[in-house]
Amino acid sequence: MANAASGMAVHDDCKLKFLELKAKRAYRYIVFKIEEKQKQVIVEKLGETSNGYEDFTACLPADECRYAVYDFEYLTEGNVPKSRIFFIAWSPDTSRVRSKMIYASSKDRFKRELDGIQVELQATDPTEIGLDVFKSRAN
Protein backbone atom coordinates (compact mmCIF):
# COMPACT_ATOMS: atom_id res chain seq x y z
CA MET A 1 0.00 0.00 0.00
CA ALA A 2 2.73 2.47 -0.92
CA ASN A 3 1.77 5.99 -1.86
CA ALA A 4 1.80 6.21 -5.64
CA ALA A 5 3.11 9.78 -5.61
CA SER A 6 6.11 9.27 -3.33
CA GLY A 7 6.28 5.52 -2.75
CA MET A 8 5.75 5.91 1.02
CA ALA A 9 3.88 3.27 2.98
CA VAL A 10 2.18 3.93 6.31
CA HIS A 11 3.23 1.70 9.20
CA ASP A 12 0.22 0.07 10.95
CA ASP A 13 1.41 1.52 14.25
CA CYS A 14 0.60 5.02 12.94
CA LYS A 15 -3.05 4.12 12.50
CA LEU A 16 -3.26 2.17 15.78
CA LYS A 17 -1.75 4.97 17.88
CA PHE A 18 -3.97 7.54 16.18
CA LEU A 19 -7.07 5.46 16.99
CA GLU A 20 -5.92 5.28 20.62
CA LEU A 21 -5.57 9.08 20.68
CA LYS A 22 -8.94 9.61 19.01
CA ALA A 23 -11.07 7.00 20.80
CA LYS A 24 -9.40 6.60 24.19
CA ARG A 25 -7.63 9.96 24.50
CA ALA A 26 -4.54 7.89 25.33
CA TYR A 27 -2.09 10.55 24.10
CA ARG A 28 -1.91 14.34 23.86
CA TYR A 29 0.05 14.22 20.60
CA ILE A 30 1.83 11.96 18.14
CA VAL A 31 4.82 12.97 16.01
CA PHE A 32 5.31 11.00 12.79
CA LYS A 33 8.47 10.72 10.72
CA ILE A 34 9.14 9.43 7.22
CA GLU A 35 11.88 6.80 7.23
CA GLU A 36 13.32 7.37 3.77
CA LYS A 37 15.34 4.14 3.72
CA GLN A 38 12.31 2.01 4.64
CA LYS A 39 9.99 4.19 2.55
CA GLN A 40 7.35 4.43 5.24
CA VAL A 41 5.80 6.77 7.78
CA ILE A 42 6.47 5.70 11.38
CA VAL A 43 5.60 6.93 14.88
CA GLU A 44 8.52 8.95 16.24
CA LYS A 45 7.12 10.18 19.56
CA LEU A 46 4.01 9.77 21.68
CA GLY A 47 3.06 12.56 24.08
CA GLU A 48 1.40 11.56 27.33
CA THR A 49 -1.94 13.18 28.15
CA SER A 50 -0.19 15.10 30.93
CA ASN A 51 2.13 16.71 28.35
CA GLY A 52 1.23 20.19 27.23
CA TYR A 53 1.60 22.35 24.19
CA GLU A 54 5.22 23.32 25.03
CA ASP A 55 6.24 19.64 25.19
CA PHE A 56 4.65 19.14 21.78
CA THR A 57 6.37 22.06 20.05
CA ALA A 58 9.72 21.04 21.60
CA CYS A 59 9.42 17.69 19.74
CA LEU A 60 9.34 19.31 16.32
CA PRO A 61 12.89 19.59 14.95
CA ALA A 62 13.99 23.04 13.77
CA ASP A 63 15.42 21.76 10.49
CA GLU A 64 13.52 18.56 9.63
CA CYS A 65 10.00 17.91 8.36
CA ARG A 66 7.44 15.96 10.38
CA TYR A 67 3.76 15.18 10.53
CA ALA A 68 2.01 15.51 13.86
CA VAL A 69 -1.40 15.08 15.42
CA TYR A 70 -2.35 17.14 18.46
CA ASP A 71 -5.45 16.72 20.64
CA PHE A 72 -6.26 20.34 21.50
CA GLU A 73 -8.58 20.83 24.46
CA TYR A 74 -10.28 24.16 25.03
CA LEU A 75 -13.33 25.84 26.55
CA THR A 76 -16.09 27.34 24.40
CA GLU A 77 -17.50 30.78 25.18
CA GLY A 78 -20.10 29.03 27.36
CA ASN A 79 -17.29 27.29 29.33
CA VAL A 80 -18.05 23.93 27.74
CA PRO A 81 -14.94 21.72 27.46
CA LYS A 82 -14.28 20.55 23.90
CA SER A 83 -11.41 19.15 21.90
CA ARG A 84 -10.29 19.17 18.28
CA ILE A 85 -7.80 16.85 16.63
CA PHE A 86 -5.29 18.87 14.63
CA PHE A 87 -3.08 17.50 11.87
CA ILE A 88 0.13 19.48 11.49
CA ALA A 89 2.37 19.32 8.43
CA TRP A 90 5.65 20.68 9.81
CA SER A 91 8.02 21.77 7.05
CA PRO A 92 10.59 24.31 8.29
CA ASP A 93 12.25 26.56 5.72
CA THR A 94 15.64 25.24 6.84
CA SER A 95 14.85 21.59 6.04
CA ARG A 96 16.24 19.88 2.94
CA VAL A 97 14.36 20.47 -0.31
CA ARG A 98 14.15 16.72 -0.97
CA SER A 99 12.61 16.18 2.46
CA LYS A 100 10.04 18.94 1.91
CA MET A 101 9.07 17.40 -1.43
CA ILE A 102 8.67 13.89 0.04
CA TYR A 103 6.55 15.14 2.95
CA ALA A 104 4.42 17.33 0.67
CA SER A 105 3.76 14.53 -1.83
CA SER A 106 2.91 11.99 0.91
CA LYS A 107 0.74 14.23 3.11
CA ASP A 108 -2.71 13.75 1.59
CA ARG A 109 -2.53 9.97 1.51
CA PHE A 110 -1.13 9.80 5.02
CA LYS A 111 -3.83 12.14 6.31
CA ARG A 112 -6.51 9.93 4.72
CA GLU A 113 -5.19 6.99 6.77
CA LEU A 114 -5.97 8.95 9.95
CA ASP A 115 -9.75 9.05 9.96
CA GLY A 116 -10.98 11.74 12.34
CA ILE A 117 -8.71 14.71 11.65
CA GLN A 118 -10.74 17.85 12.29
CA VAL A 119 -8.34 20.72 11.50
CA GLU A 120 -5.21 20.86 9.36
CA LEU A 121 -2.32 23.28 9.83
CA GLN A 122 0.71 23.68 7.60
CA ALA A 123 3.65 25.33 9.30
CA THR A 124 7.13 26.42 8.30
CA ASP A 125 8.03 28.12 11.59
CA PRO A 126 6.82 28.04 15.23
CA THR A 127 4.62 31.15 14.88
CA GLU A 128 2.36 29.25 12.47
CA ILE A 129 1.51 26.70 15.17
CA GLY A 130 1.22 29.11 18.08
CA LEU A 131 -1.44 28.52 20.73
CA ASP A 132 -3.37 31.50 19.35
CA VAL A 133 -3.54 29.76 15.95
CA PHE A 134 -4.90 26.58 17.57
CA LYS A 135 -7.51 28.59 19.49
CA SER A 136 -8.67 30.53 16.43
CA ARG A 137 -8.90 27.40 14.24
CA ALA A 138 -10.59 25.23 16.90
CA ASN A 139 -13.93 27.07 16.89
CSV table of C-alpha atoms in Angstrom, one decimal:
chain,number,residue,atom,x,y,z
A,1,MET,CA,0.0,0.0,0.0
A,2,ALA,CA,2.7,2.5,-0.9
A,3,ASN,CA,1.8,6.0,-1.9
A,4,ALA,CA,1.8,6.2,-5.6
A,5,ALA,CA,3.1,9.8,-5.6
A,6,SER,CA,6.1,9.3,-3.3
A,7,GLY,CA,6.3,5.5,-2.8
A,8,MET,CA,5.7,5.9,1.0
A,9,ALA,CA,3.9,3.3,3.0
A,10,VAL,CA,2.2,3.9,6.3
A,11,HIS,CA,3.2,1.7,9.2
A,12,ASP,CA,0.2,0.1,11.0
A,13,ASP,CA,1.4,1.5,14.3
A,14,CYS,CA,0.6,5.0,12.9
A,15,LYS,CA,-3.1,4.1,12.5
A,16,LEU,CA,-3.3,2.2,15.8
A,17,LYS,CA,-1.8,5.0,17.9
A,18,PHE,CA,-4.0,7.5,16.2
A,19,LEU,CA,-7.1,5.5,17.0
A,20,GLU,CA,-5.9,5.3,20.6
A,21,LEU,CA,-5.6,9.1,20.7
A,22,LYS,CA,-8.9,9.6,19.0
A,23,ALA,CA,-11.1,7.0,20.8
A,24,LYS,CA,-9.4,6.6,24.2
A,25,ARG,CA,-7.6,10.0,24.5
A,26,ALA,CA,-4.5,7.9,25.3
A,27,TYR,CA,-2.1,10.6,24.1
A,28,ARG,CA,-1.9,14.3,23.9
A,29,TYR,CA,0.0,14.2,20.6
A,30,ILE,CA,1.8,12.0,18.1
A,31,VAL,CA,4.8,13.0,16.0
A,32,PHE,CA,5.3,11.0,12.8
A,33,LYS,CA,8.5,10.7,10.7
A,34,ILE,CA,9.1,9.4,7.2
A,35,GLU,CA,11.9,6.8,7.2
A,36,GLU,CA,13.3,7.4,3.8
A,37,LYS,CA,15.3,4.1,3.7
A,38,GLN,CA,12.3,2.0,4.6
A,39,LYS,CA,10.0,4.2,2.5
A,40,GLN,CA,7.3,4.4,5.2
A,41,VAL,CA,5.8,6.8,7.8
A,42,ILE,CA,6.5,5.7,11.4
A,43,VAL,CA,5.6,6.9,14.9
A,44,GLU,CA,8.5,8.9,16.2
A,45,LYS,CA,7.1,10.2,19.6
A,46,LEU,CA,4.0,9.8,21.7
A,47,GLY,CA,3.1,12.6,24.1
A,48,GLU,CA,1.4,11.6,27.3
A,49,THR,CA,-1.9,13.2,28.1
A,50,SER,CA,-0.2,15.1,30.9
A,51,ASN,CA,2.1,16.7,28.4
A,52,GLY,CA,1.2,20.2,27.2
A,53,TYR,CA,1.6,22.4,24.2
A,54,GLU,CA,5.2,23.3,25.0
A,55,ASP,CA,6.2,19.6,25.2
A,56,PHE,CA,4.7,19.1,21.8
A,57,THR,CA,6.4,22.1,20.1
A,58,ALA,CA,9.7,21.0,21.6
A,59,CYS,CA,9.4,17.7,19.7
A,60,LEU,CA,9.3,19.3,16.3
A,61,PRO,CA,12.9,19.6,14.9
A,62,ALA,CA,14.0,23.0,13.8
A,63,ASP,CA,15.4,21.8,10.5
A,64,GLU,CA,13.5,18.6,9.6
A,65,CYS,CA,10.0,17.9,8.4
A,66,ARG,CA,7.4,16.0,10.4
A,67,TYR,CA,3.8,15.2,10.5
A,68,ALA,CA,2.0,15.5,13.9
A,69,VAL,CA,-1.4,15.1,15.4
A,70,TYR,CA,-2.3,17.1,18.5
A,71,ASP,CA,-5.4,16.7,20.6
A,72,PHE,CA,-6.3,20.3,21.5
A,73,GLU,CA,-8.6,20.8,24.5
A,74,TYR,CA,-10.3,24.2,25.0
A,75,LEU,CA,-13.3,25.8,26.6
A,76,THR,CA,-16.1,27.3,24.4
A,77,GLU,CA,-17.5,30.8,25.2
A,78,GLY,CA,-20.1,29.0,27.4
A,79,ASN,CA,-17.3,27.3,29.3
A,80,VAL,CA,-18.1,23.9,27.7
A,81,PRO,CA,-14.9,21.7,27.5
A,82,LYS,CA,-14.3,20.6,23.9
A,83,SER,CA,-11.4,19.2,21.9
A,84,ARG,CA,-10.3,19.2,18.3
A,85,ILE,CA,-7.8,16.8,16.6
A,86,PHE,CA,-5.3,18.9,14.6
A,87,PHE,CA,-3.1,17.5,11.9
A,88,ILE,CA,0.1,19.5,11.5
A,89,ALA,CA,2.4,19.3,8.4
A,90,TRP,CA,5.6,20.7,9.8
A,91,SER,CA,8.0,21.8,7.0
A,92,PRO,CA,10.6,24.3,8.3
A,93,ASP,CA,12.2,26.6,5.7
A,94,THR,CA,15.6,25.2,6.8
A,95,SER,CA,14.8,21.6,6.0
A,96,ARG,CA,16.2,19.9,2.9
A,97,VAL,CA,14.4,20.5,-0.3
A,98,ARG,CA,14.1,16.7,-1.0
A,99,SER,CA,12.6,16.2,2.5
A,100,LYS,CA,10.0,18.9,1.9
A,101,MET,CA,9.1,17.4,-1.4
A,102,ILE,CA,8.7,13.9,0.0
A,103,TYR,CA,6.6,15.1,2.9
A,104,ALA,CA,4.4,17.3,0.7
A,105,SER,CA,3.8,14.5,-1.8
A,106,SER,CA,2.9,12.0,0.9
A,107,LYS,CA,0.7,14.2,3.1
A,108,ASP,CA,-2.7,13.7,1.6
A,109,ARG,CA,-2.5,10.0,1.5
A,110,PHE,CA,-1.1,9.8,5.0
A,111,LYS,CA,-3.8,12.1,6.3
A,112,ARG,CA,-6.5,9.9,4.7
A,113,GLU,CA,-5.2,7.0,6.8
A,114,LEU,CA,-6.0,8.9,10.0
A,115,ASP,CA,-9.8,9.0,10.0
A,116,GLY,CA,-11.0,11.7,12.3
A,117,ILE,CA,-8.7,14.7,11.7
A,118,GLN,CA,-10.7,17.9,12.3
A,119,VAL,CA,-8.3,20.7,11.5
A,120,GLU,CA,-5.2,20.9,9.4
A,121,LEU,CA,-2.3,23.3,9.8
A,122,GLN,CA,0.7,23.7,7.6
A,123,ALA,CA,3.6,25.3,9.3
A,124,THR,CA,7.1,26.4,8.3
A,125,ASP,CA,8.0,28.1,11.6
A,126,PRO,CA,6.8,28.0,15.2
A,127,THR,CA,4.6,31.2,14.9
A,128,GLU,CA,2.4,29.2,12.5
A,129,ILE,CA,1.5,26.7,15.2
A,130,GLY,CA,1.2,29.1,18.1
A,131,LEU,CA,-1.4,28.5,20.7
A,132,ASP,CA,-3.4,31.5,19.3
A,133,VAL,CA,-3.5,29.8,15.9
A,134,PHE,CA,-4.9,26.6,17.6
A,135,LYS,CA,-7.5,28.6,19.5
A,136,SER,CA,-8.7,30.5,16.4
A,137,ARG,CA,-8.9,27.4,14.2
A,138,ALA,CA,-10.6,25.2,16.9
A,139,ASN,CA,-13.9,27.1,16.9
